CSV table of C-alpha atoms and ligand atoms in Angstrom, one decimal:
chain,number,residue,atom,x,y,z
A,1,MET,CA,-18.6,1.7,16.5
A,2,VAL,CA,-15.1,2.9,15.9
A,3,ASP,CA,-13.1,0.0,14.5
A,4,THR,CA,-9.7,0.6,16.0
A,5,MET,CA,-7.2,-2.1,15.3
A,6,LYS,CA,-5.0,-3.1,18.2
A,7,ILE,CA,-1.4,-3.8,17.0
A,8,LEU,CA,0.3,-6.2,19.4
A,9,THR,CA,3.6,-6.6,17.6
A,10,ALA,CA,5.0,-5.3,14.3
A,11,GLU,CA,8.5,-6.3,13.2
A,12,PHE,CA,10.6,-5.9,10.2
A,13,ILE,CA,11.4,-9.3,8.8
A,14,ARG,CA,13.5,-8.9,5.7
A,15,SER,CA,14.3,-6.8,2.6
A,16,CYS,CA,14.1,-9.1,-0.4
A,17,VAL,CA,16.0,-8.3,-3.6
A,18,GLY,CA,15.1,-11.6,-5.3
A,19,PRO,CA,12.1,-14.0,-5.3
A,20,GLU,CA,14.1,-16.6,-3.5
A,21,GLN,CA,14.2,-14.4,-0.5
A,22,PHE,CA,10.4,-14.0,-0.2
A,23,PRO,CA,9.2,-15.5,3.2
A,24,ASN,CA,7.8,-19.0,3.2
A,25,GLY,CA,5.8,-19.0,6.4
A,26,GLY,CA,2.5,-19.3,4.6
A,27,LEU,CA,0.9,-16.4,6.4
A,28,PRO,CA,-1.5,-14.1,4.5
A,29,GLU,CA,0.1,-11.1,3.0
A,30,ILE,CA,-1.2,-7.5,2.4
A,31,ALA,CA,0.8,-5.8,-0.3
A,32,PHE,CA,1.2,-2.0,-0.7
A,33,VAL,CA,1.9,-0.7,-4.2
A,34,GLY,CA,2.0,2.7,-5.8
A,35,ARG,CA,4.3,5.1,-7.5
A,36,SER,CA,7.4,6.4,-5.8
A,37,ASN,CA,6.9,9.0,-3.1
A,38,VAL,CA,3.1,8.4,-2.9
A,39,GLY,CA,3.4,7.6,0.8
A,40,LYS,CA,3.5,3.8,1.0
A,41,SER,CA,6.0,3.6,3.8
A,42,SER,CA,4.4,6.4,5.7
A,43,LEU,CA,1.0,4.7,5.5
A,44,ILE,CA,2.4,1.4,6.7
A,45,ASN,CA,3.9,3.2,9.8
A,46,SER,CA,0.6,5.0,10.3
A,47,LEU,CA,-1.5,1.8,10.0
A,48,LEU,CA,0.8,-0.1,12.4
A,49,GLN,CA,1.2,3.0,14.7
A,50,ARG,CA,4.9,2.7,14.6
A,51,LYS,CA,7.0,5.8,14.0
A,52,SER,CA,9.7,4.5,11.7
A,53,LEU,CA,9.3,0.8,11.1
A,54,ALA,CA,9.2,1.4,7.3
A,55,LYS,CA,11.8,3.9,6.0
A,56,VAL,CA,10.3,7.2,4.8
A,57,SER,CA,12.1,9.6,2.5
A,58,ARG,CA,11.6,12.8,0.7
A,59,THR,CA,13.7,11.3,-2.1
A,60,PRO,CA,11.5,9.2,-4.4
A,61,GLY,CA,12.7,5.7,-5.0
A,62,LYS,CA,13.7,5.1,-1.4
A,63,THR,CA,12.2,1.7,-1.1
A,64,ARG,CA,14.0,-0.5,-3.7
A,65,ALA,CA,13.4,-3.9,-2.4
A,66,VAL,CA,10.4,-5.9,-1.2
A,67,ASN,CA,10.3,-5.2,2.5
A,68,VAL,CA,8.4,-7.6,4.7
A,69,PHE,CA,7.0,-7.0,8.1
A,70,SER,CA,5.2,-9.4,10.4
A,71,VAL,CA,2.2,-8.2,12.4
A,72,VAL,CA,0.2,-9.6,15.3
A,73,THR,CA,-3.0,-7.9,16.3
A,74,GLY,CA,-5.7,-8.3,18.9
A,75,ASP,CA,-8.3,-9.0,16.1
A,76,VAL,CA,-9.6,-12.5,15.6
A,77,GLN,CA,-10.2,-12.2,11.9
A,78,LEU,CA,-6.9,-10.7,11.1
A,79,ALA,CA,-4.7,-11.9,13.9
A,80,ARG,CA,-1.3,-12.7,12.2
A,81,PHE,CA,-0.2,-11.6,8.8
A,82,MET,CA,2.5,-10.0,6.8
A,83,ILE,CA,2.6,-6.4,5.5
A,84,VAL,CA,4.7,-6.0,2.3
A,85,ASP,CA,6.1,-2.6,1.2
A,86,LEU,CA,6.8,-2.8,-2.5
A,87,PRO,CA,9.2,-0.6,-4.4
A,88,GLY,CA,7.5,2.4,-6.0
A,89,TYR,CA,7.1,2.4,-9.8
A,90,GLY,CA,7.5,5.2,-12.3
A,91,TYR,CA,10.3,7.3,-11.0
A,92,ALA,CA,12.4,8.4,-13.9
A,93,LYS,CA,15.5,9.6,-12.0
A,94,VAL,CA,16.4,6.2,-10.7
A,95,SER,CA,18.9,4.5,-13.0
A,96,LYS,CA,17.8,2.2,-15.7
A,97,SER,CA,19.6,-0.8,-14.2
A,98,ILE,CA,17.9,-0.4,-10.9
A,99,ARG,CA,14.5,-0.1,-12.5
A,100,ALA,CA,15.2,-3.1,-14.7
A,101,GLN,CA,15.9,-5.0,-11.4
A,102,TRP,CA,12.8,-4.0,-9.4
A,103,GLY,CA,10.2,-4.1,-12.1
A,104,PRO,CA,10.5,-7.9,-12.5
A,105,LEU,CA,10.7,-8.3,-8.8
A,106,LEU,CA,7.5,-6.5,-8.2
A,107,GLU,CA,5.8,-8.4,-11.0
A,108,ALA,CA,7.1,-11.8,-9.7
A,109,TYR,CA,5.9,-10.9,-6.2
A,110,LEU,CA,2.3,-9.9,-7.3
A,111,THR,CA,1.8,-12.6,-9.9
A,112,ASP,CA,3.3,-15.7,-8.4
A,113,ARG,CA,2.5,-15.6,-4.7
A,114,GLU,CA,-0.5,-17.3,-3.4
A,115,GLU,CA,0.0,-15.7,0.0
A,116,VAL,CA,-0.9,-12.2,-1.4
A,117,ARG,CA,-4.4,-11.9,-0.1
A,118,ILE,CA,-5.0,-8.1,-0.6
A,119,VAL,CA,-3.3,-5.5,-2.8
A,120,VAL,CA,-3.6,-2.0,-1.6
A,121,LEU,CA,-2.9,0.6,-4.3
A,122,LEU,CA,-2.0,4.0,-3.2
A,123,VAL,CA,-2.6,7.1,-5.4
A,124,GLU,CA,-1.9,10.7,-4.5
A,125,SER,CA,-5.0,12.7,-3.8
A,126,ARG,CA,-3.9,15.7,-5.8
A,127,VAL,CA,-1.8,14.2,-8.5
A,128,PRO,CA,-2.9,10.8,-9.8
A,129,ALA,CA,-0.3,9.5,-12.2
A,130,ALA,CA,-1.2,8.3,-15.7
A,131,GLN,CA,0.4,5.0,-14.6
A,132,ASP,CA,-2.1,4.5,-11.7
A,133,ARG,CA,-4.9,3.7,-14.1
A,134,ALA,CA,-2.8,1.3,-16.0
A,135,THR,CA,-1.7,-0.3,-12.7
A,136,ILE,CA,-5.4,-0.9,-11.7
A,137,GLU,CA,-6.0,-2.5,-15.1
A,138,TRP,CA,-3.0,-4.7,-14.7
A,139,LEU,CA,-3.9,-5.8,-11.2
A,140,LEU,CA,-7.4,-6.7,-12.3
A,141,SER,CA,-6.0,-8.7,-15.2
A,142,ILE,CA,-3.9,-10.8,-12.8
A,143,GLY,CA,-6.8,-11.4,-10.5
A,144,HIS,CA,-6.3,-8.7,-7.8
A,145,LEU,CA,-9.1,-6.3,-7.0
A,146,PRO,CA,-7.1,-3.6,-5.4
A,147,VAL,CA,-8.1,-1.6,-2.3
A,148,VAL,CA,-7.6,2.0,-3.6
A,149,VAL,CA,-6.3,4.6,-1.1
A,150,ALA,CA,-5.9,8.3,-1.9
A,151,THR,CA,-2.9,9.5,0.2
A,152,LYS,CA,-2.0,12.9,1.7
A,153,VAL,CA,-5.6,14.1,1.9
A,154,ASP,CA,-4.4,16.6,4.5
A,155,LYS,CA,-3.0,18.5,1.5
A,156,LEU,CA,-6.5,19.0,0.0
A,157,LYS,CA,-8.3,22.1,1.1
A,158,PRO,CA,-11.7,21.3,2.8
A,159,SER,CA,-13.4,23.1,-0.1
A,160,GLU,CA,-11.7,20.8,-2.7
A,161,ARG,CA,-12.1,17.5,-1.0
A,162,VAL,CA,-15.4,16.1,-2.3
A,163,ALA,CA,-14.9,17.3,-5.9
A,164,GLY,CA,-11.2,16.3,-5.8
A,165,LEU,CA,-11.8,12.8,-4.6
A,166,ARG,CA,-14.7,12.3,-7.1
A,167,ARG,CA,-12.5,13.5,-9.9
A,168,LEU,CA,-9.7,11.2,-8.8
A,169,GLY,CA,-12.1,8.2,-8.9
A,170,ALA,CA,-13.2,9.2,-12.4
A,171,GLU,CA,-9.7,9.7,-13.7
A,172,LEU,CA,-8.8,6.3,-12.4
A,173,GLY,CA,-11.8,4.7,-14.1
A,174,LEU,CA,-13.2,3.4,-10.8
A,175,ASP,CA,-16.7,2.1,-10.3
A,176,ASP,CA,-18.7,1.0,-7.2
A,177,ARG,CA,-16.6,-2.1,-6.7
A,178,LEU,CA,-13.6,0.2,-6.0
A,179,PRO,CA,-14.4,3.0,-3.6
A,180,VAL,CA,-11.5,5.3,-2.8
A,181,ILE,CA,-10.4,5.5,0.8
A,182,ALA,CA,-9.1,8.9,1.8
A,183,TYR,CA,-6.0,8.7,4.0
A,184,SER,CA,-3.6,11.0,5.7
A,185,SER,CA,-0.6,9.5,7.5
A,186,THR,CA,0.0,12.9,9.0
A,187,THR,CA,-3.3,13.1,10.8
A,188,GLY,CA,-4.3,9.4,10.9
A,189,GLU,CA,-7.5,10.1,9.0
A,190,GLY,CA,-8.7,6.9,7.2
A,191,ARG,CA,-6.9,4.5,9.4
A,192,ASP,CA,-9.9,2.9,11.0
A,193,ARG,CA,-11.8,2.8,7.7
A,194,LEU,CA,-8.9,1.1,6.0
A,195,TRP,CA,-8.6,-1.5,8.7
A,196,THR,CA,-12.3,-2.2,8.4
A,197,VAL,CA,-12.0,-2.7,4.7
A,198,LEU,CA,-8.9,-5.0,5.1
A,199,LYS,CA,-10.8,-7.1,7.6
A,200,GLU,CA,-13.8,-7.4,5.3
A,201,ARG,CA,-11.6,-8.5,2.5
A,202,THR,CA,-9.8,-11.2,4.4
A,203,ARG,CA,-13.0,-12.7,5.7
A,204,ILE,CA,-13.8,-15.6,3.4
B,301,GTP,N1,1.4,15.9,4.0
B,301,GTP,C1,1.6,14.6,3.9
B,301,GTP,N2,2.9,14.1,3.5
B,301,GTP,C2,3.0,12.7,3.4
B,301,GTP,C3,2.0,11.8,3.8
B,301,GTP,N3,2.5,10.6,3.6
B,301,GTP,C4,3.7,10.7,3.2
B,301,GTP,N4,4.1,12.0,3.1
B,301,GTP,C5,5.4,12.5,2.6
B,301,GTP,O1,5.7,12.0,1.3
B,301,GTP,C6,7.1,11.7,1.2
B,301,GTP,C7,7.2,10.2,0.7
B,301,GTP,O2,6.7,9.4,1.7
B,301,GTP,P1,7.1,7.8,1.7
B,301,GTP,O3,6.2,7.2,2.7
B,301,GTP,O4,8.6,7.6,1.9
B,301,GTP,O5,6.7,7.4,0.2
B,301,GTP,P2,6.9,5.9,-0.5
B,301,GTP,O6,5.7,5.7,-1.4
B,301,GTP,O7,7.2,4.9,0.5
B,301,GTP,O8,8.2,6.3,-1.4
B,301,GTP,P3,9.2,5.2,-2.1
B,301,GTP,O9,9.7,4.3,-1.1
B,301,GTP,O10,10.2,6.1,-2.7
B,301,GTP,O11,8.4,4.5,-3.2
B,301,GTP,C8,7.7,12.0,2.5
B,301,GTP,O12,8.3,13.2,2.5
B,301,GTP,C9,6.5,11.9,3.5
B,301,GTP,O13,6.8,12.7,4.7
B,301,GTP,C10,0.7,12.4,4.2
B,301,GTP,O14,-0.3,11.7,4.6
B,301,GTP,N5,0.6,13.7,4.3
B,302,MG,MG1,8.8,3.6,0.6
């Protein structure tokens, strides 16, 4: 059966530049992390089937705050929740002062909030960053088993796909607990699979 998620409403709530601005509604939160330009905002739009809810940019470092969206779906398990678009890490061209500001914000968000139910880590299919592996280790160390998504799979040639995704898993040090979900925001590939995994993870 195709597990298509019906999105009833998806709204931008707030752009937080400090922990005091994080929402306090107590709803479960699904956080999206990954390096700058990996495709986080595009994937959120694709998942929610909204064209430009989250701002997409060719310039890495576009999302500099913690952007929160509220979502209502037609699904009983995952009916109301928040989607959180986190600033991308590891982009050298952004000024030091801005990086010094968002690093602690990202850390405060991921370590201190009980509402964070699932962390989705995005890595680029063709170019995993050295930092991605360190991020996985850090997330595990603070108690989050991330859902790992390989973005922009439309850029892989069909002939490179299987080997490419396998190599990616190996480079990231992943095992059976952490399968990689191949995703393309351009074609919508992986959308149903990712929703299925998110629903499984929130079922307690
Ligand atoms: N071909 C292809 N391009 C993509 C895909 N997803 C995103 N892109 C492109 O990658 C660039 C960055 O996308 P964003 O969604 O803004 O990336 P981000 O991770 O939110 O970036 P920051 O906010 O800077 O951290 C844009 O030019 C997108 O059009 C995809 O699935 N396929
Ligand atoms: Mg973004």
